[in-house]
Coordinates of C-alpha atoms and ligand atoms in Angstrom, one line a residue:
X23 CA -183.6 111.4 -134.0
X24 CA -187.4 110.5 -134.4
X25 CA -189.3 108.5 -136.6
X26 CA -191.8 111.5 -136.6
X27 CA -192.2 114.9 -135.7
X28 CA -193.3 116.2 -132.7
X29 CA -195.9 118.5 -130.8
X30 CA -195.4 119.3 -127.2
X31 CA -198.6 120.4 -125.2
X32 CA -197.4 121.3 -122.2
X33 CA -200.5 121.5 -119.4
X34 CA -199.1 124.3 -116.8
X35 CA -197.2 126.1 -119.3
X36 CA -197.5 129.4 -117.0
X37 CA -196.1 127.4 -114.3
X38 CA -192.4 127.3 -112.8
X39 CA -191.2 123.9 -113.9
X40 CA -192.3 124.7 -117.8
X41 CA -190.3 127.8 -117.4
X42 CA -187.4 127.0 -115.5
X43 CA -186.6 123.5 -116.3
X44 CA -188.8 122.5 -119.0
X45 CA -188.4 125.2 -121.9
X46 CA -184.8 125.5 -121.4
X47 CA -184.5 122.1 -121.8
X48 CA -186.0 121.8 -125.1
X49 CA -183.9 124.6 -125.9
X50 CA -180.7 122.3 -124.9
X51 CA -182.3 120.0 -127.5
X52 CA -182.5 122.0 -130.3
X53 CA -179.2 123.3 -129.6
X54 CA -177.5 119.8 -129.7
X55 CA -180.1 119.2 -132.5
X56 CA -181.2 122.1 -134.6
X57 CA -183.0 120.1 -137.2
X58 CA -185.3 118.8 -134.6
X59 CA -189.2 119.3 -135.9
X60 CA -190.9 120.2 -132.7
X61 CA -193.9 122.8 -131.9
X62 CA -195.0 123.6 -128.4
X63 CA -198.5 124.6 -127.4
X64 CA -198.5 125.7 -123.9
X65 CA -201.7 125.4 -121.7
X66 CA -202.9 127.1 -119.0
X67 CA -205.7 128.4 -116.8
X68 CA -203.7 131.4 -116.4
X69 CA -204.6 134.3 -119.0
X70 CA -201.5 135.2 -120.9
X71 CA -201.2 137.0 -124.4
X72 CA -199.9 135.2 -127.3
X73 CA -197.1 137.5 -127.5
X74 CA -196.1 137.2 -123.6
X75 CA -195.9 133.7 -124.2
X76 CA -193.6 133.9 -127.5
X77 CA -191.6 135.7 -125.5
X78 CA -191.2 133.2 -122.5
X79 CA -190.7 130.5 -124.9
X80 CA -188.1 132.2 -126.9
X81 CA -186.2 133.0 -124.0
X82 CA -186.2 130.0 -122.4
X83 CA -185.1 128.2 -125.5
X84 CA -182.0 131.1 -126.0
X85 CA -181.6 130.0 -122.1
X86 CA -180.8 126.6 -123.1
X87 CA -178.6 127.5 -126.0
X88 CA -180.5 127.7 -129.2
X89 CA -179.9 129.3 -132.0
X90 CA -181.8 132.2 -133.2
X91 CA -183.1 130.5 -136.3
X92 CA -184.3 127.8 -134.6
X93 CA -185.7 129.9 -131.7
X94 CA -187.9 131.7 -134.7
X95 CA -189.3 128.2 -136.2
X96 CA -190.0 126.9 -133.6
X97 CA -191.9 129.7 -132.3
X98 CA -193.5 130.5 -135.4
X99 CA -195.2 127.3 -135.2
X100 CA -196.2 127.3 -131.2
X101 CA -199.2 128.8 -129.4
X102 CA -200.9 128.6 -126.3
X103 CA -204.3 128.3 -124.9
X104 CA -205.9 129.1 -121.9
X105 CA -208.8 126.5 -120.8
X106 CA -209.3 124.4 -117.9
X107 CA -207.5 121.2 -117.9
X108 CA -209.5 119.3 -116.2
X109 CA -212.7 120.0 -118.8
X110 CA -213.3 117.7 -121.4
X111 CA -214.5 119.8 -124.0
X112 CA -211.5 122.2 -123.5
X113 CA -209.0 119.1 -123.5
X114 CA -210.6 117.8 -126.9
X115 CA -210.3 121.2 -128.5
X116 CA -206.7 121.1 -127.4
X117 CA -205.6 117.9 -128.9
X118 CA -206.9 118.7 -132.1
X119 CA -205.1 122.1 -132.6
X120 CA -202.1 120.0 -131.0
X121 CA -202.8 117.3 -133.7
X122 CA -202.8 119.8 -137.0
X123 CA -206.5 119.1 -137.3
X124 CA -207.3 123.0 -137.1
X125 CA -203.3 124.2 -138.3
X126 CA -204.8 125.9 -141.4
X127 CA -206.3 123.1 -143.2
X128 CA -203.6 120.8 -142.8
X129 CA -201.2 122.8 -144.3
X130 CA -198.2 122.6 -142.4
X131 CA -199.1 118.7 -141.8
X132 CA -201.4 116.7 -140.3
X133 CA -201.4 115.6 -136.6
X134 CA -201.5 112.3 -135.1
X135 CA -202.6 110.6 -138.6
X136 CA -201.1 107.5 -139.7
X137 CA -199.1 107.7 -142.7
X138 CA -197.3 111.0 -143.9
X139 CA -197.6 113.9 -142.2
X140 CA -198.3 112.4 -138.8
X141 CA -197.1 114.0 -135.9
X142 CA -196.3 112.6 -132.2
X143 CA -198.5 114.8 -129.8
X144 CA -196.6 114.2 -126.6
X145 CA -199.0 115.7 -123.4
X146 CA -197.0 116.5 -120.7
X147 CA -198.8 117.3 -117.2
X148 CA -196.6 120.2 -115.9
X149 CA -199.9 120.2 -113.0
X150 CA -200.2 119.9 -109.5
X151 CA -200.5 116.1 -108.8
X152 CA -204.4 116.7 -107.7
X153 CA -204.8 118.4 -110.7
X154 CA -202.7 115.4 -113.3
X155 CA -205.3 112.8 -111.7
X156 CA -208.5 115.1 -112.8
X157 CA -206.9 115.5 -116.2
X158 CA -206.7 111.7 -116.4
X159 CA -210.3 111.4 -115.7
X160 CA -211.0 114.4 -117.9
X161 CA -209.4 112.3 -121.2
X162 CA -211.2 108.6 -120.8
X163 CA -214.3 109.7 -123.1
X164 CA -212.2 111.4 -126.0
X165 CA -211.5 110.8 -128.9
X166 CA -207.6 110.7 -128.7
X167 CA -204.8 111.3 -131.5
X168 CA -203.0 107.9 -132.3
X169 CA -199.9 109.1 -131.8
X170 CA -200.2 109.9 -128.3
X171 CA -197.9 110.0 -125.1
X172 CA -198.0 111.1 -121.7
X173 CA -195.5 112.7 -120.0
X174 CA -196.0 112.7 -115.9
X175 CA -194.1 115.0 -113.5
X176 CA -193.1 113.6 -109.8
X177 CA -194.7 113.3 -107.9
X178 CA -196.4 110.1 -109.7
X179 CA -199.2 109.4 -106.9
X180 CA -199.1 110.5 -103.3
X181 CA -198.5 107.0 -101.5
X182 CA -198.2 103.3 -103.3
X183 CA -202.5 103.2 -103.4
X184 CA -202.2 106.8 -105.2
X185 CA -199.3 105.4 -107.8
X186 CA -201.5 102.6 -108.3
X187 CA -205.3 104.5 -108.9
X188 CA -203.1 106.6 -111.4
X189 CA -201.5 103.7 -113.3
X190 CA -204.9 102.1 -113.4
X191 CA -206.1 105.8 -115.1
X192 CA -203.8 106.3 -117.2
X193 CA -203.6 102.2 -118.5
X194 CA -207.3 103.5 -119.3
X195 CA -205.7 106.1 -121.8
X196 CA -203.0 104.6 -123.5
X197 CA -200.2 101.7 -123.6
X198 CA -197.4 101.7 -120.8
X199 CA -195.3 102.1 -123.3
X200 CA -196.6 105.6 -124.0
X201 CA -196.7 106.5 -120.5
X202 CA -193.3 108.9 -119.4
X203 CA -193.1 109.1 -115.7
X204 CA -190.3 111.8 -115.6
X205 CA -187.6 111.8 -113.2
X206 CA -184.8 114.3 -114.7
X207 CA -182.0 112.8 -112.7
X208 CA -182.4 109.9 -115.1
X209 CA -180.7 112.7 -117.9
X210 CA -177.9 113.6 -115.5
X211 CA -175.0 112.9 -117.4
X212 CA -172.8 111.0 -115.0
X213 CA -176.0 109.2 -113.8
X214 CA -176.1 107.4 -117.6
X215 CA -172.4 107.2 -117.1
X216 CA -173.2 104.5 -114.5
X217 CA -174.4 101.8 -117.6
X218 CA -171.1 102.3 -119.3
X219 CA -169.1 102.2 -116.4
X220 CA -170.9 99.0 -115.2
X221 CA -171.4 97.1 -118.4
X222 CA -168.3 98.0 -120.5
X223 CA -165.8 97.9 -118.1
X224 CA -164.2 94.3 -117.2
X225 CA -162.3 95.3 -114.3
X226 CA -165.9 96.8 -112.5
X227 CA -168.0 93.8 -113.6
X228 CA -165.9 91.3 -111.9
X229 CA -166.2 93.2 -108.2
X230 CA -169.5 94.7 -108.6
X231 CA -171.6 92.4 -105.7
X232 CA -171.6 91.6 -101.8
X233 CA -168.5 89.4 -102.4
X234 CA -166.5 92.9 -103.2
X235 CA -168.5 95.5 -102.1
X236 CA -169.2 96.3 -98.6
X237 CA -171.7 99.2 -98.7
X238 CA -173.4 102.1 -101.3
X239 CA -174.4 105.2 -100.4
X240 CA -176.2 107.7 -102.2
X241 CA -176.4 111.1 -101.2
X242 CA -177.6 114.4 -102.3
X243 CA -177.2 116.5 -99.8
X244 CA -178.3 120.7 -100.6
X245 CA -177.1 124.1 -99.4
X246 CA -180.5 125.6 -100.5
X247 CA -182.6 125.7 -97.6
X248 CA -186.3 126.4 -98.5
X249 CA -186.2 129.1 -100.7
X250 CA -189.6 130.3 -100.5
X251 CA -191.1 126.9 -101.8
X252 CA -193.2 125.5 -98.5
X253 CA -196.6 125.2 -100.3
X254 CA -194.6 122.5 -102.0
X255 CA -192.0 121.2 -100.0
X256 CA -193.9 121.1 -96.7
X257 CA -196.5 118.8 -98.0
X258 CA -193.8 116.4 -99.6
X259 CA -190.4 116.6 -97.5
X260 CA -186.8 115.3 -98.2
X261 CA -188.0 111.4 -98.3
X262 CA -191.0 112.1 -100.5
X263 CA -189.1 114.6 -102.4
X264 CA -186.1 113.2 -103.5
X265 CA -185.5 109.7 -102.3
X266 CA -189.0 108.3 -103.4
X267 CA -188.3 109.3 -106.8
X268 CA -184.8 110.4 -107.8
X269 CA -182.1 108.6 -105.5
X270 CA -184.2 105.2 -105.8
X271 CA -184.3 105.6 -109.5
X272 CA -180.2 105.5 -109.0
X273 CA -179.8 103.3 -106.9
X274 CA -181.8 100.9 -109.6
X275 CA -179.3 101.6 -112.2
X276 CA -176.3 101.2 -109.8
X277 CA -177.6 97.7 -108.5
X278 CA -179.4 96.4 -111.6
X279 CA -178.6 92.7 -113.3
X280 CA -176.9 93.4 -116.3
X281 CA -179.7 94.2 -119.1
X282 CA -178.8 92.2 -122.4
X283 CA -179.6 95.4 -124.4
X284 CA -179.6 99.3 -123.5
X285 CA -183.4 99.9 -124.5
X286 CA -186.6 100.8 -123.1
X287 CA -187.8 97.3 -122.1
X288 CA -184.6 95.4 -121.1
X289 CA -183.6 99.0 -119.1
X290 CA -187.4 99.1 -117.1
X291 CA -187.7 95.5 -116.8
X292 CA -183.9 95.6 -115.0
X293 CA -184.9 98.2 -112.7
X294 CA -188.4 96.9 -111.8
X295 CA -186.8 93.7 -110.9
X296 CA -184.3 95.5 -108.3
X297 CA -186.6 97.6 -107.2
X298 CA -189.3 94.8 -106.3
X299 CA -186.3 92.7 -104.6
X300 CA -185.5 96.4 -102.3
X301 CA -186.4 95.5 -98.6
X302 CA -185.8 98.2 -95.9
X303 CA -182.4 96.8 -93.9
X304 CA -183.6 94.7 -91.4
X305 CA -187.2 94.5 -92.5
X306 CA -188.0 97.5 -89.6
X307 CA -188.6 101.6 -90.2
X308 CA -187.3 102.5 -86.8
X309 CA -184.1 101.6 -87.0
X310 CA -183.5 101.7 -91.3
X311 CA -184.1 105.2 -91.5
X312 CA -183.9 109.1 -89.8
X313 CA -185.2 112.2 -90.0
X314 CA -184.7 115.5 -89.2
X315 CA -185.3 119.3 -89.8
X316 CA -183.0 122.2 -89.6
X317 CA -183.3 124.9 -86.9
X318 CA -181.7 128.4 -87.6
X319 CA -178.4 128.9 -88.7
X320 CA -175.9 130.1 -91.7
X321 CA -175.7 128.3 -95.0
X322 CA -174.2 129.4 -98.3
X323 CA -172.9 132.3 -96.2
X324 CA -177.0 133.3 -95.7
X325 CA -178.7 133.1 -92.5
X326 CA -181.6 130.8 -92.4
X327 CA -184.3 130.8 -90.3
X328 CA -185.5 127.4 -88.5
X329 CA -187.5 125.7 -90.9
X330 CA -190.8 125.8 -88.4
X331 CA -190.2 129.8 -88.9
X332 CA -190.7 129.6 -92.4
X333 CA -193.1 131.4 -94.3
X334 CA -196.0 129.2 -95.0
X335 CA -194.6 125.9 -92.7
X336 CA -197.2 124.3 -90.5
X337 CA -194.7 123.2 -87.9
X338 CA -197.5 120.6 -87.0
X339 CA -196.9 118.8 -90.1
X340 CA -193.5 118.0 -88.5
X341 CA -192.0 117.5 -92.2
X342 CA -188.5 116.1 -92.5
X343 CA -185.7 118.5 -94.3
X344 CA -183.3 115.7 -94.0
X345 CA -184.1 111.9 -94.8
X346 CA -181.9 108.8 -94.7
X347 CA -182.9 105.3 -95.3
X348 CA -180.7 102.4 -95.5
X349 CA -182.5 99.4 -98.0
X350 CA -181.2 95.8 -98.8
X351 CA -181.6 94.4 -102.2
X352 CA -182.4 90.7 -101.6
X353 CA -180.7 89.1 -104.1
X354 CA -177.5 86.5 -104.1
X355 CA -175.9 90.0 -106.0
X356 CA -176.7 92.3 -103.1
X357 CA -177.7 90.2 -100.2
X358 CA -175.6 91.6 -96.7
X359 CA -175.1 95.2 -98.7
X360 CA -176.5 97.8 -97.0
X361 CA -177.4 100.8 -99.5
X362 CA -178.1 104.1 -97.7
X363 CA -180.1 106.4 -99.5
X364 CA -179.9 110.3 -97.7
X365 CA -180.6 113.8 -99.0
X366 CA -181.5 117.1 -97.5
X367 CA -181.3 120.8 -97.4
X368 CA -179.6 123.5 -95.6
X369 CA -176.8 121.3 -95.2
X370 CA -172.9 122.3 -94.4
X371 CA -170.9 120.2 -96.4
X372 CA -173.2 119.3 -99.9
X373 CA -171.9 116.0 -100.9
X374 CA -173.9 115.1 -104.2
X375 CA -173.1 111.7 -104.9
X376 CA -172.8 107.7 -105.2
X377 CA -170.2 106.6 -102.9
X378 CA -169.0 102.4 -103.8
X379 CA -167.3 101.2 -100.7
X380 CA -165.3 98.0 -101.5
X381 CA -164.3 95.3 -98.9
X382 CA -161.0 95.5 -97.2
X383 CA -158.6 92.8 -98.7
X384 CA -158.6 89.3 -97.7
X385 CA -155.0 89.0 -96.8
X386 CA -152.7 91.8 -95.7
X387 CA -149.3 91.3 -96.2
X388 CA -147.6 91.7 -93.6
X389 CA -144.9 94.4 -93.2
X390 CA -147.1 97.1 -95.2
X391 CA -147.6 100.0 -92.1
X392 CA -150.7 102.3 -91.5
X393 CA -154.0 101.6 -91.8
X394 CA -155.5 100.1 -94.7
X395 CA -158.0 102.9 -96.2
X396 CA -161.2 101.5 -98.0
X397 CA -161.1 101.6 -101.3
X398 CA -163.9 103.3 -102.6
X399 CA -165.2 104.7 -105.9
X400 CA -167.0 107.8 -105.9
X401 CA -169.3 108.6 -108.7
X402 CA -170.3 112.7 -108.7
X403 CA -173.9 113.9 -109.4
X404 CA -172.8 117.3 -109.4
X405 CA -170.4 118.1 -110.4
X406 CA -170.0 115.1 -113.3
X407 CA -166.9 113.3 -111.7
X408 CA -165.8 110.5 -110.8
X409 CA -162.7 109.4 -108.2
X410 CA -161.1 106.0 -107.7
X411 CA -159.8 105.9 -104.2
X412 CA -157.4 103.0 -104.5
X413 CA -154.4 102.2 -101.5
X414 CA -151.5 103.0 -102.8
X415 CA -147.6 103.4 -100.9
X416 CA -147.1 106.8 -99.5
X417 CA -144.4 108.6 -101.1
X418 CA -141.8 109.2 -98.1
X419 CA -142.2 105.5 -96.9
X420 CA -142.5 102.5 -99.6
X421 CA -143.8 100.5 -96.9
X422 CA -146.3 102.5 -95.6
X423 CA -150.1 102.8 -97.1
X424 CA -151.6 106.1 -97.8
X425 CA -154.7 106.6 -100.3
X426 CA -154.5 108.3 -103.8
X427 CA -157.2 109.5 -105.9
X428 CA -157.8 109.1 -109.4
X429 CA -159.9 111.7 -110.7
X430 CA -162.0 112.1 -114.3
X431 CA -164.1 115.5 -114.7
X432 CA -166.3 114.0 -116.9
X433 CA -167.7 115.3 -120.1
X434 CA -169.8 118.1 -119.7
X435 CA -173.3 117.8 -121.7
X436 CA -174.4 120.4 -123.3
X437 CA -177.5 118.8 -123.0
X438 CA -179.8 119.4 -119.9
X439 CA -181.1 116.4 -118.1
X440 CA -184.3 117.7 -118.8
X441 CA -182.9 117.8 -122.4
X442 CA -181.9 114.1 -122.2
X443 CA -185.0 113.0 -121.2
X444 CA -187.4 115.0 -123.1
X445 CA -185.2 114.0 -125.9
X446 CA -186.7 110.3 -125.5
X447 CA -190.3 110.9 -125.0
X448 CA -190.5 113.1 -128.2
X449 CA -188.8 110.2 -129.9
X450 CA -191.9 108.1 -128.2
X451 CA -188.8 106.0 -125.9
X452 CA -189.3 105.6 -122.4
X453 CA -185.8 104.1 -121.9
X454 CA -185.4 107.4 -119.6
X455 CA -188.4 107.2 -118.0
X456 CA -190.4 105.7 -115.3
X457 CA -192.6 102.4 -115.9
X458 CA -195.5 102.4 -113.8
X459 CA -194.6 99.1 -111.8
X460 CA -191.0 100.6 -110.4
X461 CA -193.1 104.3 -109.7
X462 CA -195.5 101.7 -107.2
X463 CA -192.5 99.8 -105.8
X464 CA -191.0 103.1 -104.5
X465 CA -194.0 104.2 -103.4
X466 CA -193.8 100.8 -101.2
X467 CA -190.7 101.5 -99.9
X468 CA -191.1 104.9 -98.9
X469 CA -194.9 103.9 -97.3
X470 CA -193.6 101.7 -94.3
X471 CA -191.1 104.3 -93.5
X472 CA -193.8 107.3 -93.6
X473 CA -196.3 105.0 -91.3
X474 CA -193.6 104.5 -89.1
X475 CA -192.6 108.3 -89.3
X476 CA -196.8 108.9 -88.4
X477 CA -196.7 106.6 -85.8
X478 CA -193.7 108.6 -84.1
X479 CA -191.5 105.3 -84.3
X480 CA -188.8 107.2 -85.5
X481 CA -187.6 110.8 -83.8
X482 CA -187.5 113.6 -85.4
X483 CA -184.2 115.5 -84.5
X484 CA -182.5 118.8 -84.9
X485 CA -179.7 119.6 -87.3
X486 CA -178.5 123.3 -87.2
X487 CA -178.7 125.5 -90.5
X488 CA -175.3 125.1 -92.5
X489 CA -173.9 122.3 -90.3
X490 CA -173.6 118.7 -91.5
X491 CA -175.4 115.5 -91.4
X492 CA -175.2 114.0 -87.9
X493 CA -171.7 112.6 -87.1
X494 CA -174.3 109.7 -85.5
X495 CA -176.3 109.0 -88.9
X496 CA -173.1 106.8 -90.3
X497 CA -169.8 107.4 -91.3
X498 CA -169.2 110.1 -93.8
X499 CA -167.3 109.9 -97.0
X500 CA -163.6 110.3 -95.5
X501 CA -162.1 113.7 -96.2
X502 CA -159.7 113.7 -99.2
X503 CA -159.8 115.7 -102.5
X504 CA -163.8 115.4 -102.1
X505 CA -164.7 117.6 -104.8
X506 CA -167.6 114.9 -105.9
Ligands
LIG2 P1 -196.9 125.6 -110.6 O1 -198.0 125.8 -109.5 O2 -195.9 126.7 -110.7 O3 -197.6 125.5 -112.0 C1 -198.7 124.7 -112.3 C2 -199.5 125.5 -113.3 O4 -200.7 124.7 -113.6 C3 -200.0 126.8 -112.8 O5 -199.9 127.8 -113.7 C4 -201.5 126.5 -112.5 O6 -202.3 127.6 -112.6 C5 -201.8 125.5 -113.6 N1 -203.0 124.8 -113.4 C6 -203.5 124.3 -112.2 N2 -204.7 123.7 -112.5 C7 -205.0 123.8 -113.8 C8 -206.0 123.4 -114.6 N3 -207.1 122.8 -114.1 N4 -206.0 123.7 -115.9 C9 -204.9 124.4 -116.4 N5 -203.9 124.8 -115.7 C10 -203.9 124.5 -114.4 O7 -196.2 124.2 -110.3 P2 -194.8 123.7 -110.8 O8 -194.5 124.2 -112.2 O9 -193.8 124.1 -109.8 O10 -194.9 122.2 -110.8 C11 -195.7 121.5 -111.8 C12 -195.4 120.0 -111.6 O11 -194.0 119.7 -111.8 C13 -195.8 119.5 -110.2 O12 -196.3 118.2 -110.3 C14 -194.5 119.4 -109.5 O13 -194.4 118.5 -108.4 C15 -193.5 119.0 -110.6 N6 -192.1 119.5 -110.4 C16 -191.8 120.8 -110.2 C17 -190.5 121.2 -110.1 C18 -190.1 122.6 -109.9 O14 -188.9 122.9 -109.7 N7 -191.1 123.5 -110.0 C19 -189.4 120.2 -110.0 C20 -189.8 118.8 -110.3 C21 -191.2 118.5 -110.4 P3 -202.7 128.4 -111.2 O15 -201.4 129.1 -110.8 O16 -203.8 129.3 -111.6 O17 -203.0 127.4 -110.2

C-alpha cells in the first residue's frame, strides 16, 4: 500500500464511467484493502445534492464489495462540487478543498504538504476528451498541490497530432511520471498473468519468437451491439475504440523484451520500445487491415437493427463496428510474425482472447497418421483462462494424432481492473498505466489505417447481426473446448 494517503477528485463524477466502472472499482479496492485511507470529491457541472451523491458513492462502493464500515469512512470524508471544469478559479478552489487546505482547519490532515499529514491528490479527468484538453489549459496558471497526479481516460488525443498537443499540455503540468493514461484492460487479471507466464516460466521463454511462433492474434470480439451509446461510439468506432488503446496495449506486453525488473520504468520503457518497432504488415493499409459494420440481425437472442438504423448513427460517417489489423513488430524477436489485432460488436461467436500459434514441427516422424494440429496457446480475456493446445495420440489409435487441451480457470480477482489500476495511481505508480510516448505510437499506427479508411482504400463490408467475423478475414481459432 501507499506511502501516503489519498484524495480522489474525480472531474465527471455525475457521469457514467465514475458510476459504473469507476466507484465500483474503488469499492473492489477497499474490499481487498479496507485500511486504505482514501477520500473522493466528485465534480461536476451537473447540480446534484450532497446527499444524492453520498448515496451514489456508497452504492457503488457496496457494488464493488465493501464493507459497511468502510463504505461509512470513506464517505464521511467525501464531497462533491459542482463548478465548471474548465474555469480556473473553480479548478483552484477545488484543489484546495481536495488538498485539506479548507478540511476544517487542517484537522483531519493537511493536503499535498510535504512532511506529515500530506496527502496524494490524484485528478482524474472522467470528461469528454474536448473537455480533458480545456481542463489542461484551465490548470497551467495555478498554483498546484505537490503531491499531484493525473489520471487520463481513453481516449488520450483524437489522432497521433492530438496525443501529442496533450502530452505537450500536460508535460506543462506535471512530471510523466505523474501522468496515468488509463487503459483498464491493463488490470485484467489474466492480462498481468501474461508477465508471469512469459518471464517465469522456462519452457515459454525458450519458444517465445519468430523461430517458434508462427502468428498472434488478439481478439475481442462483443455480443453487445450498440446499446444505446452512438454519441460515443459513432464518433470513435471499433479501431479507435478498442484496438488504438486496449488490444495494442496487449499486444505490447505479449511481445515485449524481457524487462529486468516488473516496475513502472523498466514496464513503459519495454512497451514503448515494441510499440515504436510496430509497423503495419507489409508497410500498406489496404491490405493490413478491414472493416466492416453490421446490418440487422439477432444477437444474444435480441434482434438488432442495422447499425445505420440506429438511434443517433450518421450513416455518412460510415464508422466501422468491426476492425482488424494485422501489424509486424520489426525486430530479430518478431520479424516474419504477423500479429492480428480484431475486435467488434454484434458478433456471433465472442471470442475474447490472445491466441499463440506455434510453428508446425521441423521433422515429422514418419508413421504418426492424421494431420498435425498447430499447437497453440490460448490465453482468455474473459473469461480468465488459459488452454495449451498441444498434439497429442488419439486414444483409439496410438499412432494417430488428435489435439488435447490443457485447461487452467484462472484465479478469479476480487479486484476490478479498474480496481488494479486505480490501485497504482493512488499509490502515485504508473506501472499500469500509459506513458505518453506508447499513447503517440498507437496513435501512429492506427492514423495510416484511418487515412487509408478516409481515402476509401479499404471497403467497407457487411457482416449480419449475430453472425461471425468473415470466414475471408483469416482463419479462426479452430473449434475445440473454446471456452476462452
Ligand atoms: P459522460 O458524458 O457520461 O460523463 C461526463 C461528465 O462530465 C458529464 O456529467 C458531463 O456533464 C461532465 N462535464 C462535461 N463538461 C464538464 C465541465 N466543463 N465541467 C464539469 N463537468 C463537465 O461520459 P462518460 O462517463 O461515459 O465518459 C467519461 C470519459 O471516460 C470519456 O473520456 C470516455 O471516453 C471515457 N470512457 C468511458 C467509458 C464508459 O463506459 N462510459 C469507458 C471507457 C472510457 P454534462 O452531462 O452536463 O455534459
Amino acid at each position: 500500500m501507499s506511502d501516503l494517503p489519498a484524495t480522489l477528485v474525480v472531474l465527471g463524477a455525475s457521469g457514467d464511467l465514475t458510476r459504473r466502472l469507476l466507484l465500483p472499482g474503488i469499492g473492489s479496492l477497499l474490499a481487498q484493502e479496507p485500511d486504505r485511507d482514501v477520500r473522493v470529491v466528485g465534480a461536476d457541472r451537473v447540480e446534484v445534492e450532497a446527499s444524492t451523491f453520498d448515496a451514489v458513492l456508497r452504492e457503488a462502493l457496496a457494488e464493488g464489495g465493501a464493507a459497511d464500515e468502510v463504505i461509512d469512512r470513506v464517505a464521511a470524508s467525501s464531497s462533491y462540487r459542482c463548478l465548471d471544469a474548465t474555469d480556473s478559479a473553480q479548478l483552484q478552489e477545488l484543489l484546495a478543498l481536495a488538498s485539506g487546505v479548507e478540511d476544517d482547519g487542517g484537522a483531519r490532515d493537511g493536503g499535498a504538504r510535504d512532511g506529515d499529514g500530506a496527502r496524494r491528490v490524484v485528478l482524474y479527468f472522467a470528461l469528454p476528451p474536448a473537455v480533458t484538453a480545456r481542463v489542461c489549459e484551465a490548470l497551467q496558471p495555478l498554483d498546484l498541490p505537490a503531491e499531484l497526479h493525473l489520471a487520463m481516460e481513453k481516449p488520450f488525443g483524437e489522432d497521433e497530432a492530438g496525443a501529442r498537443a496533450l502530452n505537450a499540455l500536460v508535460e506543462r503540468l506535471v512530471p510523466e511520471d505523474r501522468v496515468h493514461r488509463v487503459d483498464h484492460f491493463l488490470g485484467m487479471s489474466t492480462v498481468l498473468d501474461i508477465i508471469a507466464l512469459r518471464f517465469a516460466n522456462r519452457m515459454f521463454q525458450a519458444v517465445w519468437s519468430a523461430e517458434h511462433i508462427e502468428s498472434i492474434e488478439i481478439a475481442y470480439d462483443e455480443a453487445l451491439a450498440l446499446e444505446g451509446r452512438a454519441g460515443y461510439y459513432d464518433h470513435a468506432g471499433a479501431l479507435r475504440d478498442m484496438i488504438q488503446s486496449h488490444l495494442l496495449q496487449v499486444m505490447a506486453l505479449v511481445t515485449m523484451e524481457p524487462p529486468s525488473s516488473i516496475t513502472e520504468r523498466d514496464l513503459r520503457d519495454a512497451k514503448a520500445a515494441v510499440l515504436r518497432a510496430t509497423r503495419l504488415w507489409g508497410g500498406d493499409a489496404r491490405t493490413a487491415s478491414r472493416r466492416a459494420r453490421y446490418t440487422a440481425g439477432v444477437t444474444d437472442d435480441r434482434r438488432v437493427p442495422s447499425y445505420v438504423d440506429e438511434d443517433g448513427v450518421d450513416p455518412s460517417r460510415e464508422t466501422e463496428t468491426l476492425a482488424q489489423i494485422t501489424v509486424e513488430v520489426a525486430t530479430s524477436r518478431w520479424a516474419g510474425v504477423p500479429i492480428t489485432l480484431r475486435s467488434g460488436k454484434a458478433l456471433g461467436t465472442t471470442h475474447k482472447h490472445v491466441v499463440i500459434t506455434f510453428a508446425d514441427v521441423r521433422h515429422l516422424p514418419s508413421g504418426l497418421t492424421g494431420t498435425d494440429p498447430k499447437d497453440r496457446l490460448v490465453i482468455g480475456l474473459n473469461p480468465d483462462t488459459m488452454e495449451l493446445r498441444i498434439t497429442t495420440n488419439a486414444a483409439d489409435d496410438s499412432l494417430a494424432l488428435t489435439q488435447s487441451v490443457l485447461r487452467a480457470d484462472m484465479r478469479h480477482a476480487t479486484l476490478r481492473p479498474y480496481g488494479e489500476v486505480l490501485a497504482g495511481i493512488l499509490d502515485g505508480n504508473g506501472m499500469l498505466t500509459v506513458r505518453g510516448d506508447a499513447a503517440e505510437e498507437c496513435w501512429r499506427l492506427c492514423d495510416e489505417v484511418l487515412a487509408a479508411w478516409a481515402d476509401g482504400e479499404v471497403p467497407l463490408e457487411d457482416y449480419p447481426a449475430g453472425s461471425d467475423v468473415p470466414e475471408s478475414w483469416g482463419p479462426a481459432l479452430p473449434p475445440g473446448d473454446d471456452a476462452a
